[in-house]
mmCIF file of C-alpha atoms in Angstrom:
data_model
loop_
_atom_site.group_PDB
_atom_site.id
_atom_site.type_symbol
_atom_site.label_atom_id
_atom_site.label_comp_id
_atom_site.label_asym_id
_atom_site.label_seq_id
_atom_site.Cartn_x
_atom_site.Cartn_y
_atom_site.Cartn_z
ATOM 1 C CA UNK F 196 65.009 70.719 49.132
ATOM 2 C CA UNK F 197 63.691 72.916 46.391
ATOM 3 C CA UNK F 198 65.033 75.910 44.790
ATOM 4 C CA UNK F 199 63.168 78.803 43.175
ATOM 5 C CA UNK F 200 61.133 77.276 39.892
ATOM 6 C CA UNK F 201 62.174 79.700 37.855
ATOM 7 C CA UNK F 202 66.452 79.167 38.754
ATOM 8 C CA UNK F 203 65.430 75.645 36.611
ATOM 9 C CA UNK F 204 65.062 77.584 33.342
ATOM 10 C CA UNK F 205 68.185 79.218 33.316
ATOM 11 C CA UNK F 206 72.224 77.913 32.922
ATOM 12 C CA UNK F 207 74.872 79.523 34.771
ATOM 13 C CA UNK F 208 76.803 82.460 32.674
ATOM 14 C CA UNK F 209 79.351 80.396 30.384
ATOM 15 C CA UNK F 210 82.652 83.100 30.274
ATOM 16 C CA UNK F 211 84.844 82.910 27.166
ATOM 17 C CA UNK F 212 87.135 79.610 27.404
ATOM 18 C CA UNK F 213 90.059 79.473 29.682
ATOM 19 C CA UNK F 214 93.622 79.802 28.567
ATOM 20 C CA UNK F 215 94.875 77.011 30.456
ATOM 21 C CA UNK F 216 92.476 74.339 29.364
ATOM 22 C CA UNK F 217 93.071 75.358 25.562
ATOM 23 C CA UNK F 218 96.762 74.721 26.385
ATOM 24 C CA UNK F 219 96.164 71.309 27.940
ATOM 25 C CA UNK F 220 93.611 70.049 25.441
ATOM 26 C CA UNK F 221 95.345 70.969 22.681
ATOM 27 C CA UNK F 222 98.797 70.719 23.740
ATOM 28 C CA UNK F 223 99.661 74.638 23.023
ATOM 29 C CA UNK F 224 102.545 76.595 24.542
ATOM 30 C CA UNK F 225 100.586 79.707 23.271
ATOM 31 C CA UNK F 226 97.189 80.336 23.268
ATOM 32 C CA UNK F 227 95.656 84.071 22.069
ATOM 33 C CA UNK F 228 92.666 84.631 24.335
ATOM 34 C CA UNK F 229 90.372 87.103 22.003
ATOM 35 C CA UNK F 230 87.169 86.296 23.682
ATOM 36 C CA UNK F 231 85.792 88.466 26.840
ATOM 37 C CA UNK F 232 86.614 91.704 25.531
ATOM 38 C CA UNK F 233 89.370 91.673 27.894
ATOM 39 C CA UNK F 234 91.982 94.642 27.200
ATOM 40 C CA UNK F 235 95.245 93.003 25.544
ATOM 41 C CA UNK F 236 97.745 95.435 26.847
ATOM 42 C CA UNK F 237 96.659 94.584 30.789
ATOM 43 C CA UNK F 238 96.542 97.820 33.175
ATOM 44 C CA UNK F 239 98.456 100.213 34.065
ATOM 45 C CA UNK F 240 101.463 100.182 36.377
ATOM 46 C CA UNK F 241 100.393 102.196 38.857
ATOM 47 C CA UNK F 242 97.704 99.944 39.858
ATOM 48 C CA UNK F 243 99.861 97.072 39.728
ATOM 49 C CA UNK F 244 102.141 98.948 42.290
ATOM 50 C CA UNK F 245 99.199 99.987 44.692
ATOM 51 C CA UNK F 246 98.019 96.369 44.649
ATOM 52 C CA UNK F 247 101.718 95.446 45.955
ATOM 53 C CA UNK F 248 101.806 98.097 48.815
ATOM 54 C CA UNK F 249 98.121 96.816 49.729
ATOM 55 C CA UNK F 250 99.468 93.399 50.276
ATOM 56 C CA UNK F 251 99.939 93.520 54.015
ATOM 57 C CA UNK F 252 96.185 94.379 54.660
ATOM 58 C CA UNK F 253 94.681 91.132 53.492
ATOM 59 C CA UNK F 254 93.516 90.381 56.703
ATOM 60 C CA UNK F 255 91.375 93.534 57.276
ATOM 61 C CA UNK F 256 88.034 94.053 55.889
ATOM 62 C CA UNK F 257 87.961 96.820 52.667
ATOM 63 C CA UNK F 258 85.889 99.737 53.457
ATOM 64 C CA UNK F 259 82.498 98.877 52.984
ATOM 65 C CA UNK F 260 81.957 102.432 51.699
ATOM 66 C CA UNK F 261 85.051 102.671 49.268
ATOM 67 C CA UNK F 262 85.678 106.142 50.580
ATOM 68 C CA UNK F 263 88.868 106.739 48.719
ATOM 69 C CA UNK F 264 87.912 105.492 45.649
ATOM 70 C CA UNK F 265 84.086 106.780 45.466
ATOM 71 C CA UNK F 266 85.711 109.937 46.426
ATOM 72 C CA UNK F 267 88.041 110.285 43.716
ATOM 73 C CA UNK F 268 85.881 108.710 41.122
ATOM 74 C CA UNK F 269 83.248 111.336 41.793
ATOM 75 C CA UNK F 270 85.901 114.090 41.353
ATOM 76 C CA UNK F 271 86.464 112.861 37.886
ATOM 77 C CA UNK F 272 83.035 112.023 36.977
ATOM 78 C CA UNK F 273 81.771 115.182 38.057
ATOM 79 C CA UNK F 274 79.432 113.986 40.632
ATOM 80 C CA UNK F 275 78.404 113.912 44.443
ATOM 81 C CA UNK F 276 79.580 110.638 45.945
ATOM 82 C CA UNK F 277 76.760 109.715 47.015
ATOM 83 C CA UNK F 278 75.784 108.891 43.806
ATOM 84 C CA UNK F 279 77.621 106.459 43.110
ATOM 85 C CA UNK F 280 76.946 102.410 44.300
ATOM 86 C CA UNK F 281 80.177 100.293 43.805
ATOM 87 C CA UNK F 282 79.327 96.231 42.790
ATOM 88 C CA UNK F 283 81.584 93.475 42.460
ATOM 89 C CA UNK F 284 81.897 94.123 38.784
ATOM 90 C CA UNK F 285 79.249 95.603 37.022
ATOM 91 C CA UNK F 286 77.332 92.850 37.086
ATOM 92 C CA UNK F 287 76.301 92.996 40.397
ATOM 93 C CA UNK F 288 75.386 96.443 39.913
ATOM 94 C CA UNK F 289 72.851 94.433 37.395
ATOM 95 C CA UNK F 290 72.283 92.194 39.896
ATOM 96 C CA UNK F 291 71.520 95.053 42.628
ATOM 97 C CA UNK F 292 68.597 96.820 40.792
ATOM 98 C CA UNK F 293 67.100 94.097 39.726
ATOM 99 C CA UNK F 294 67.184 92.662 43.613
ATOM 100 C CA UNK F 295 65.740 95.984 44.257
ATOM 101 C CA UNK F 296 63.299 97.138 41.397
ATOM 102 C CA UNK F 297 62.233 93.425 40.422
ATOM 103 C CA UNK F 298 59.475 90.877 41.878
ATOM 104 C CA UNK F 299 56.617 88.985 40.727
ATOM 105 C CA UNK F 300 53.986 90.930 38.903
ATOM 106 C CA UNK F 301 56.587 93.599 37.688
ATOM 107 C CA UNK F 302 57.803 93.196 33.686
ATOM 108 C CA UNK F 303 61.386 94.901 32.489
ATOM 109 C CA UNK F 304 62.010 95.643 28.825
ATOM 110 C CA UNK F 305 65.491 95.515 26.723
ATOM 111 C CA UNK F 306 67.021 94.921 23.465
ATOM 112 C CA UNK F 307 67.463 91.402 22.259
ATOM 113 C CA UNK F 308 70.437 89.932 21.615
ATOM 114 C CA UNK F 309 72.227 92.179 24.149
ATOM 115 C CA UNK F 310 74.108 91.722 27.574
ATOM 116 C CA UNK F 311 72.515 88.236 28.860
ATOM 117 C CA UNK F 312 72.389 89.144 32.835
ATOM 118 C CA UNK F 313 69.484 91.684 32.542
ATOM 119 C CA UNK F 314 67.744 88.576 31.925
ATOM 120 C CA UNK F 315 69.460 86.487 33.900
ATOM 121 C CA UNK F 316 69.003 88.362 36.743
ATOM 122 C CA UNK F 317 65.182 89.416 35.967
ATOM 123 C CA UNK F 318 63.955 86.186 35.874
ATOM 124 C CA UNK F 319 65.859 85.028 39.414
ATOM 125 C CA UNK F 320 63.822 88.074 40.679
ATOM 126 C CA UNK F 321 60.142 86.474 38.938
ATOM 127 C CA UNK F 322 59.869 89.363 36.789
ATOM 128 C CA UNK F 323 58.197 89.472 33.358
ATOM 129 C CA UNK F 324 61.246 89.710 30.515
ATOM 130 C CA UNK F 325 60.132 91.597 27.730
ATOM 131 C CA UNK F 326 62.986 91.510 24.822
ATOM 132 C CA UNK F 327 62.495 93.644 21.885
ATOM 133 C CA UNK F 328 64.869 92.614 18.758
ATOM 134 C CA UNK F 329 67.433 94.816 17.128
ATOM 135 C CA UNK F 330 66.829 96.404 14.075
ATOM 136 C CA UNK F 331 70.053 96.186 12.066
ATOM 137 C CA UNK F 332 71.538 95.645 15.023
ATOM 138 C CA UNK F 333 70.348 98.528 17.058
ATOM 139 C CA UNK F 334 68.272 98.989 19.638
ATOM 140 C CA UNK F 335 64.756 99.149 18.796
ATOM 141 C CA UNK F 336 63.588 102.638 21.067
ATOM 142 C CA UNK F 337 60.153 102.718 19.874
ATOM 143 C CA UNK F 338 59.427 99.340 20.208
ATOM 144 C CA UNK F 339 60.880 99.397 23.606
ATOM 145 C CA UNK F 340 58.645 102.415 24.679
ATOM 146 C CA UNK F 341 55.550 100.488 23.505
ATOM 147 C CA UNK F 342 56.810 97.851 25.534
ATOM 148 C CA UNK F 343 56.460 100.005 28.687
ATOM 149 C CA UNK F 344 53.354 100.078 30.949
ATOM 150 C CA UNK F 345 52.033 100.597 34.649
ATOM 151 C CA UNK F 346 54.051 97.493 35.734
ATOM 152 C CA UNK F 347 57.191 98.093 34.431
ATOM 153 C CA UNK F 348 59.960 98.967 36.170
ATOM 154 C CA UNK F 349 63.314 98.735 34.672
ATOM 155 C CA UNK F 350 64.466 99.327 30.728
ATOM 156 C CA UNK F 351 67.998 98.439 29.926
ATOM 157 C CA UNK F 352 70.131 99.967 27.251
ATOM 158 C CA UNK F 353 73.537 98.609 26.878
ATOM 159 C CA UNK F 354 75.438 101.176 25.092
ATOM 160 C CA UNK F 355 77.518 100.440 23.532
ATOM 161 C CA UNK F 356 75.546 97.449 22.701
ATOM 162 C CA UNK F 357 77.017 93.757 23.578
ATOM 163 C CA UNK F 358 77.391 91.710 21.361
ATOM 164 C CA UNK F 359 77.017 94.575 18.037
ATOM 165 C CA UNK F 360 79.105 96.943 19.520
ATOM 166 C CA UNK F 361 76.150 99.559 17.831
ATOM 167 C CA UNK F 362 75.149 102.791 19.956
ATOM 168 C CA UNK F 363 72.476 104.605 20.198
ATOM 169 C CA UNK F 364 72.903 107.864 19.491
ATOM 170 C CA UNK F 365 72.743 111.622 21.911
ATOM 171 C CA UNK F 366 69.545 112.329 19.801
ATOM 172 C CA UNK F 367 67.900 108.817 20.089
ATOM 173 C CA UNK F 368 68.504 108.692 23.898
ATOM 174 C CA UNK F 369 66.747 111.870 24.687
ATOM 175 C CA UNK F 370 63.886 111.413 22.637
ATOM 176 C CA UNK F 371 63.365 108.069 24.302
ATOM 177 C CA UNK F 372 63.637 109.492 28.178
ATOM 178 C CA UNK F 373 61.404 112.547 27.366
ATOM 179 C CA UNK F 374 59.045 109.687 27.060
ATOM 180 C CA UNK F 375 59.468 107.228 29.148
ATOM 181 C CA UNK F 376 56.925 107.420 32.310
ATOM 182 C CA UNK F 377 58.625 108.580 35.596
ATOM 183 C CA UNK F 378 57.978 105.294 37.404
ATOM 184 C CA UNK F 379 60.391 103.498 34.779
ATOM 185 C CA UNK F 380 64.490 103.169 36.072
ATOM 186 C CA UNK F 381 66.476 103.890 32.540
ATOM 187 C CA UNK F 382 69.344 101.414 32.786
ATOM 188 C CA UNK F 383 72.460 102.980 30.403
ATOM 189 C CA UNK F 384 75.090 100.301 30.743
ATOM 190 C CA UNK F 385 78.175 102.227 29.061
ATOM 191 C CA UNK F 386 80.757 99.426 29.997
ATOM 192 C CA UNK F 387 82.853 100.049 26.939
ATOM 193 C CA UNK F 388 82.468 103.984 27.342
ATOM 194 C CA UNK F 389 86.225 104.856 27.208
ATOM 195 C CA UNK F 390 86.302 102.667 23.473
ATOM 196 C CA UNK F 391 83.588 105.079 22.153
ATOM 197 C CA UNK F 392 85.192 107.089 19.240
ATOM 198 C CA UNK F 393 81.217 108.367 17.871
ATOM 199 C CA UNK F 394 80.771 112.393 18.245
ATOM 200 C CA UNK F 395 77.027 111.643 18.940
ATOM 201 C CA UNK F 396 77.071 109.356 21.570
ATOM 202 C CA UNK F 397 75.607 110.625 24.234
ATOM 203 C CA UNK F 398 76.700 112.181 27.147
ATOM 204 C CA UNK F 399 75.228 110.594 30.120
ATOM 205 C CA UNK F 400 76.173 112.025 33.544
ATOM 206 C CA UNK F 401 75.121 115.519 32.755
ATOM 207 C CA UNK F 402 71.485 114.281 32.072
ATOM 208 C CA UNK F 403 71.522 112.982 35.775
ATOM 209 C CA UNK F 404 70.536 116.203 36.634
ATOM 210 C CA UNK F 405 67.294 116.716 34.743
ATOM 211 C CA UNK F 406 66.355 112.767 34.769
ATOM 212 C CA UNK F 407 65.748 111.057 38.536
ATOM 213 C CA UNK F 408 64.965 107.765 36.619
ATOM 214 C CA UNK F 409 68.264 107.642 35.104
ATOM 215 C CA UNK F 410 71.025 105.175 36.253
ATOM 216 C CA UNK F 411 74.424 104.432 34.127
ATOM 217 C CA UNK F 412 76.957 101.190 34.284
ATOM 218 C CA UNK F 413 80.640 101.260 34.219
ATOM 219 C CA UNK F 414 83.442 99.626 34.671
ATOM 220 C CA UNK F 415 87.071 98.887 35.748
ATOM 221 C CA UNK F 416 86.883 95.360 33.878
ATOM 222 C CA UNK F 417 87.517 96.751 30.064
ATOM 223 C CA UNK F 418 89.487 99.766 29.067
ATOM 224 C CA UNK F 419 91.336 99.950 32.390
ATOM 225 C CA UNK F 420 91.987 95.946 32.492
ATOM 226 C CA UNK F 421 91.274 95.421 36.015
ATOM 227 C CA UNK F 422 88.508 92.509 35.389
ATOM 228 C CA UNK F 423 90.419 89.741 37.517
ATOM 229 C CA UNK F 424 89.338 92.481 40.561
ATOM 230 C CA UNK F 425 85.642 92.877 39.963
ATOM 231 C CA UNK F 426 85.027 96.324 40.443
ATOM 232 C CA UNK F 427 81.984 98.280 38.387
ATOM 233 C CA UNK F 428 79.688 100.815 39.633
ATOM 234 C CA UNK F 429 76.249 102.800 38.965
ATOM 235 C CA UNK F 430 75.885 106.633 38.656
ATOM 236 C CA UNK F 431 72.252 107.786 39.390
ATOM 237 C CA UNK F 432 70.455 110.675 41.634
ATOM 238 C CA UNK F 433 71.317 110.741 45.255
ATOM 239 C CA UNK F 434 67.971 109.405 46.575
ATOM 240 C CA UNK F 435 68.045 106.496 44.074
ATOM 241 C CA UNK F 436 71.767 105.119 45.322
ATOM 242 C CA UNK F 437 70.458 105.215 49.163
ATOM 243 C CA UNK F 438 67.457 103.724 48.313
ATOM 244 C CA UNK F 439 69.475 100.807 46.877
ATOM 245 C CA UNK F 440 72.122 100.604 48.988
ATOM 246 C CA UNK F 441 70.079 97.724 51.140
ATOM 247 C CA UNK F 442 70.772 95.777 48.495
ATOM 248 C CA UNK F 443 74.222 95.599 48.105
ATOM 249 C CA UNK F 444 75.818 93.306 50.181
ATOM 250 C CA UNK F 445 78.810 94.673 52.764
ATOM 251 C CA UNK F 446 82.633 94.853 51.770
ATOM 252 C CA UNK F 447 81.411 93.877 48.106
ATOM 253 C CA UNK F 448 84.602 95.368 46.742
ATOM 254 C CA UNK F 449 87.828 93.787 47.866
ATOM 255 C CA UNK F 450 91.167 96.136 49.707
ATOM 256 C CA UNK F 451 92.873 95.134 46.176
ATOM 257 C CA UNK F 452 90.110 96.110 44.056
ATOM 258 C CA UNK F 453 89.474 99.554 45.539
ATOM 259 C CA UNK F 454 93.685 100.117 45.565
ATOM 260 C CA UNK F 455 93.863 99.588 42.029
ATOM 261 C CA UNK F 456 91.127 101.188 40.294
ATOM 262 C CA UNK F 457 92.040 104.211 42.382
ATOM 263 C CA UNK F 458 95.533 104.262 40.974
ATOM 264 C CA UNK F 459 94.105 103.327 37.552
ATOM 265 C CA UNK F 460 92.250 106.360 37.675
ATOM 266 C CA UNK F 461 95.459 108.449 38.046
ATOM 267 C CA UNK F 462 96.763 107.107 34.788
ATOM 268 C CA UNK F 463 94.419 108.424 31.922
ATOM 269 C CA UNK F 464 97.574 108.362 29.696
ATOM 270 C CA UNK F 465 96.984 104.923 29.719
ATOM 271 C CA UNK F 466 93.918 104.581 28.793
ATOM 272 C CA UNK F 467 94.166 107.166 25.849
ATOM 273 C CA UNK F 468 97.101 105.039 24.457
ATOM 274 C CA UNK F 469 94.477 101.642 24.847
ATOM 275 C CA UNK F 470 92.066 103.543 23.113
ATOM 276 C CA UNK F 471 93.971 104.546 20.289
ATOM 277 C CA UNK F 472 95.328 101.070 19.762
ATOM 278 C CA UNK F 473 91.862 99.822 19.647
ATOM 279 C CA UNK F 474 91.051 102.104 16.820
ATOM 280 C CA UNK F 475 93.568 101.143 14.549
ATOM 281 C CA UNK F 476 92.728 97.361 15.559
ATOM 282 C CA UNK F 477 89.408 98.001 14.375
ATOM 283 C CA UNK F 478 90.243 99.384 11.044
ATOM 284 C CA UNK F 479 92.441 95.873 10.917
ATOM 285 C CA UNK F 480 89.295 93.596 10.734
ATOM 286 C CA UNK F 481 87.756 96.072 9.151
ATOM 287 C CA UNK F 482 89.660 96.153 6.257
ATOM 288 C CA UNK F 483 89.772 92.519 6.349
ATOM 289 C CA UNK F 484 86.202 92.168 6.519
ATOM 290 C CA UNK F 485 85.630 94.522 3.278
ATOM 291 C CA UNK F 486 88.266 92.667 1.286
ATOM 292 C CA UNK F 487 86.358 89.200 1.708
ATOM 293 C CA UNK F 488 83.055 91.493 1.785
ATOM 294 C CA UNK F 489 82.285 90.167 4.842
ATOM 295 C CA UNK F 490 78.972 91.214 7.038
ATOM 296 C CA UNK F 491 80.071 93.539 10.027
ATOM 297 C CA UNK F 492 78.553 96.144 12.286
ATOM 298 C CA UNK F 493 81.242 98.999 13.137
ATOM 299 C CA UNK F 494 81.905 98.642 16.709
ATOM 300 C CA UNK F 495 81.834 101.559 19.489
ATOM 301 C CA UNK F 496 83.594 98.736 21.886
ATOM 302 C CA UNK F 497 86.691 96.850 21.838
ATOM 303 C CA UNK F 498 85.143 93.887 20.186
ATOM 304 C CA UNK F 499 83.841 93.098 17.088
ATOM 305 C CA UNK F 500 81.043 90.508 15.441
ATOM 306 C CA UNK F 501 81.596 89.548 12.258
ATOM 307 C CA UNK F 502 78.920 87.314 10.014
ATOM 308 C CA UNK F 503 80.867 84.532 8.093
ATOM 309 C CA UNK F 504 77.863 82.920 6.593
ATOM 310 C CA UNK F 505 78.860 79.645 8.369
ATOM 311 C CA UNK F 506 77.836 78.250 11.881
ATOM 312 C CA UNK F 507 79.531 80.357 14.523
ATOM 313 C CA UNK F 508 80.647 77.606 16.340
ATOM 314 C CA UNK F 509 82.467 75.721 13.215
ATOM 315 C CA UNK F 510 84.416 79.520 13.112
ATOM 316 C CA UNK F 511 85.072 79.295 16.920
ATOM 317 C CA UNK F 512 86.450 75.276 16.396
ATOM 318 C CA UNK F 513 88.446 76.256 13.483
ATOM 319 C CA UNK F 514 90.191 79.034 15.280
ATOM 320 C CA UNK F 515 90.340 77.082 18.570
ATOM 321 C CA UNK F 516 92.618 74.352 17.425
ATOM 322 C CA UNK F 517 94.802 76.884 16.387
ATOM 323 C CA UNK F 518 95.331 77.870 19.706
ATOM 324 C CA UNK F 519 93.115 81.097 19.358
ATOM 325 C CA UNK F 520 89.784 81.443 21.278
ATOM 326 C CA UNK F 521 87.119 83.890 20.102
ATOM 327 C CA UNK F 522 83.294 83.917 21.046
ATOM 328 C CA UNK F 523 80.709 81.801 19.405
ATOM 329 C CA UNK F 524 77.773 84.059 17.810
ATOM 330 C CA UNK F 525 75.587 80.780 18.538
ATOM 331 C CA UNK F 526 75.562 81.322 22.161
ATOM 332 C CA UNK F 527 74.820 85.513 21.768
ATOM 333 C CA UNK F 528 71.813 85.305 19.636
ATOM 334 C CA UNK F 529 74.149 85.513 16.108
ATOM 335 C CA UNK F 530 74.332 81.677 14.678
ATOM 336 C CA UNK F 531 76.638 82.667 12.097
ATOM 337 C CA UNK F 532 78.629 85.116 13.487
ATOM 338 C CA UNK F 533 81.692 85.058 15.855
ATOM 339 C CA UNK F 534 82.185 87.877 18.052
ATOM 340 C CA UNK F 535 86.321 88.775 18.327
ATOM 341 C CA UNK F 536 87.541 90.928 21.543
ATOM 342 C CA UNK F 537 90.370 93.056 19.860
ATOM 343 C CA UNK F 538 93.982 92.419 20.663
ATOM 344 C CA UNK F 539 97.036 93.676 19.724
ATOM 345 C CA UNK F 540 98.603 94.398 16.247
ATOM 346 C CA UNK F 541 100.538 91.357 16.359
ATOM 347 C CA UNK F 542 97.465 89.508 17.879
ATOM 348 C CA UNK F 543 95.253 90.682 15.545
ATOM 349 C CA UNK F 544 97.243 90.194 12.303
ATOM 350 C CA UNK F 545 97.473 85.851 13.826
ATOM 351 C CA UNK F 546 93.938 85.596 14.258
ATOM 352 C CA UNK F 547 93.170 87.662 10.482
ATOM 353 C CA UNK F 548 95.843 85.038 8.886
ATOM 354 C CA UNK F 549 93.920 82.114 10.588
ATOM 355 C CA UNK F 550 90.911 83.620 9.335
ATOM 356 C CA UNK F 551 92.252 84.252 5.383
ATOM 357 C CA UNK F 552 93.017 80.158 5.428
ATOM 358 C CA UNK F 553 89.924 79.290 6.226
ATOM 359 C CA UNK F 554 87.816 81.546 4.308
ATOM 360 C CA UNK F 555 90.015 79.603 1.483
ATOM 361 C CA UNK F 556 90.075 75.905 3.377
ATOM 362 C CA UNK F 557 85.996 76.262 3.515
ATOM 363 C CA UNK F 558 86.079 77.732 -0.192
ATOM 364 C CA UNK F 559 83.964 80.928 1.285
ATOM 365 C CA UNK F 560 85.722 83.278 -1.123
#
């Protein structure tokens, strides 16, 4: 048996390290999980209690077509429905186009570091990856257009950007799709859209209408905590969903999923309060980061990388057997940074204390 040549150049996706296992190797009771970008106060209630009364219907497939959900969703995006795709998570909205833009002989541009499965996914397809490096941390636009020619097909702009948390601003955005050839799908993954606090970031699902090679990303997974259910979903033109939809595989969202995120949707108090509590988190390691003067890039998400001159990875140890788990910059294209999801104020203020101690421990200030 042989599998594709080009699966033996790439390593499965390696996801933030699991509470449990930090408990039992360590021998923790309590263990602050500030890794995935996961959102600290959980979801709301009222998806909790729809996933309860969905209980007894376990044994009957979800509707393939999410009608409920899609339905509402497009109501408050301000949309047809059918222009919307639903994936199991938003990465296998990723995973769709790529299975349905992508093939040998094709090429796909993006930023580098950003979001790892645009690659990920490219190359399982045989596509040509083209990665253009940030500038300061931001997406390169120019570079990316000269990137672009008769064979490509896809451009990806994660925005906000993972792991930077920089955006690219209203004004950048349209400059770049007044240029880019018609041929070209504009990927703008906005996963961490409901975080963004920046007057100029751009306003996406209006431009649907004057752009037909214009798809977004979003998600359930980070501002309205449903990420243990796997449901994200892509916003394009109506004859760019059904000309995907042959690539998305049937009952890809699950009866609890679909519950939830349409109850989530009913509670937008709570994710104005998550949002609020995320700014003020960010003006914690903010702070903290000026006072040791400290290498940052203001963050649009609910994460934040921080450069701390050392190896990432002796930052993620250090923290680790103190029973808090952050992300290695090593493994996101950052050696010496460490990218932190942000928790709560109490969270927060454990993992800055850690932090203070071994700034001093490692004689850094």
């Amino acid at each position: 048996m042989k599998v594709k040549s080009q699966l033996l150049q790439l390593t499965p996706y390696k996801p933030g390290k699991p509470i449990e296992e930090v408990k039992k190797e360590y021998g923790f009771e309590k263990v602050i999980k500030l890794a995935s970008n996961e959102n600290p106060y959980g979801s709301s209630p009222k998806a909790k209690e729809a996933i309860l009364q969905s209980l007894n219907d376990l044994a009957i497939y979800p509707d393939g077509y999410s009608r409920a959900l899609r339905e509402k969703l497009a109501k408050h995006l301000g949309v047809n429905e059918t222009q919307i795709i639903f994936g199991n998570g938003s990465d296998e909205v990723v995973q769709i186009i790529c299975r349905a833009f992508l093939e040998a002989g094709t090429n796909t541009v993006m930023a580098t570091p950003t979001f790892p499965q645009y690659r990920h996914n490219a190359v399982i397809e045989n596509a040509e990856v083209r990665e253009i490096p940030l500038v300061h941390g931001n997406h390169d636009l120019e570079s990316m257009l000269q990137a672009i020619d008769e064979n490509t097909r896809v451009v990806w702009i994660c925005n906000p950007n993972n792991p930077t948390g920089t955006y690219v601003r209203e004004h950048e955005l349209l400059s770049f799709l007044e240029k880019v050839p018609k041929h070209v799908l504009v990927v703008v993954d906005e996963a961490y859209y409901e975080y963004v606090q920046a007057e100029d970031y751009p306003q996406t699902v209006p431009l649907l209408n004057e752009y037909d090679n214009l798809m977004i990303l979003r998600t359930f997974s980070k501002a309205y905590g449903l990420a243990a259910l796997r449901v994200g979903y892509g916003i394009a033109g109506e004859t760019l969903i059904r000309q995907m939809e042959p690539a998305r595989e049937p009952f890809n969202t699950s009866v609890l999923a679909q519950a939830a995120a349409l109850a989530a949707l009913d509670d937008q108090e709570f994710i104005k309060d998550c949002v609020e509590k995320n700014k003020r988190g960010l003006e914690q390691f903010y702070r903290f980061c000026d006072e040791h003067q400290l290498k940052y890039y203001y963050s649009e998400g609910n994460f934040i990388l921080i450069d701390f001159g050392i190896e990432g990875n002796e930052v993620f140890q250090y923290l680790l057997e103190r029973g808090i788990i952050v992300r290695s910059g090593n493994a996101l294209g950052f050696p010496t940074s460490v990218r932190i999801t942000i928790g709560t104020e109490v969270q927060n203020k454990e993992i800055l204390a850690a932090l203070t101690a071994m700034l001093k421990e490692k004689q850094l200030v």
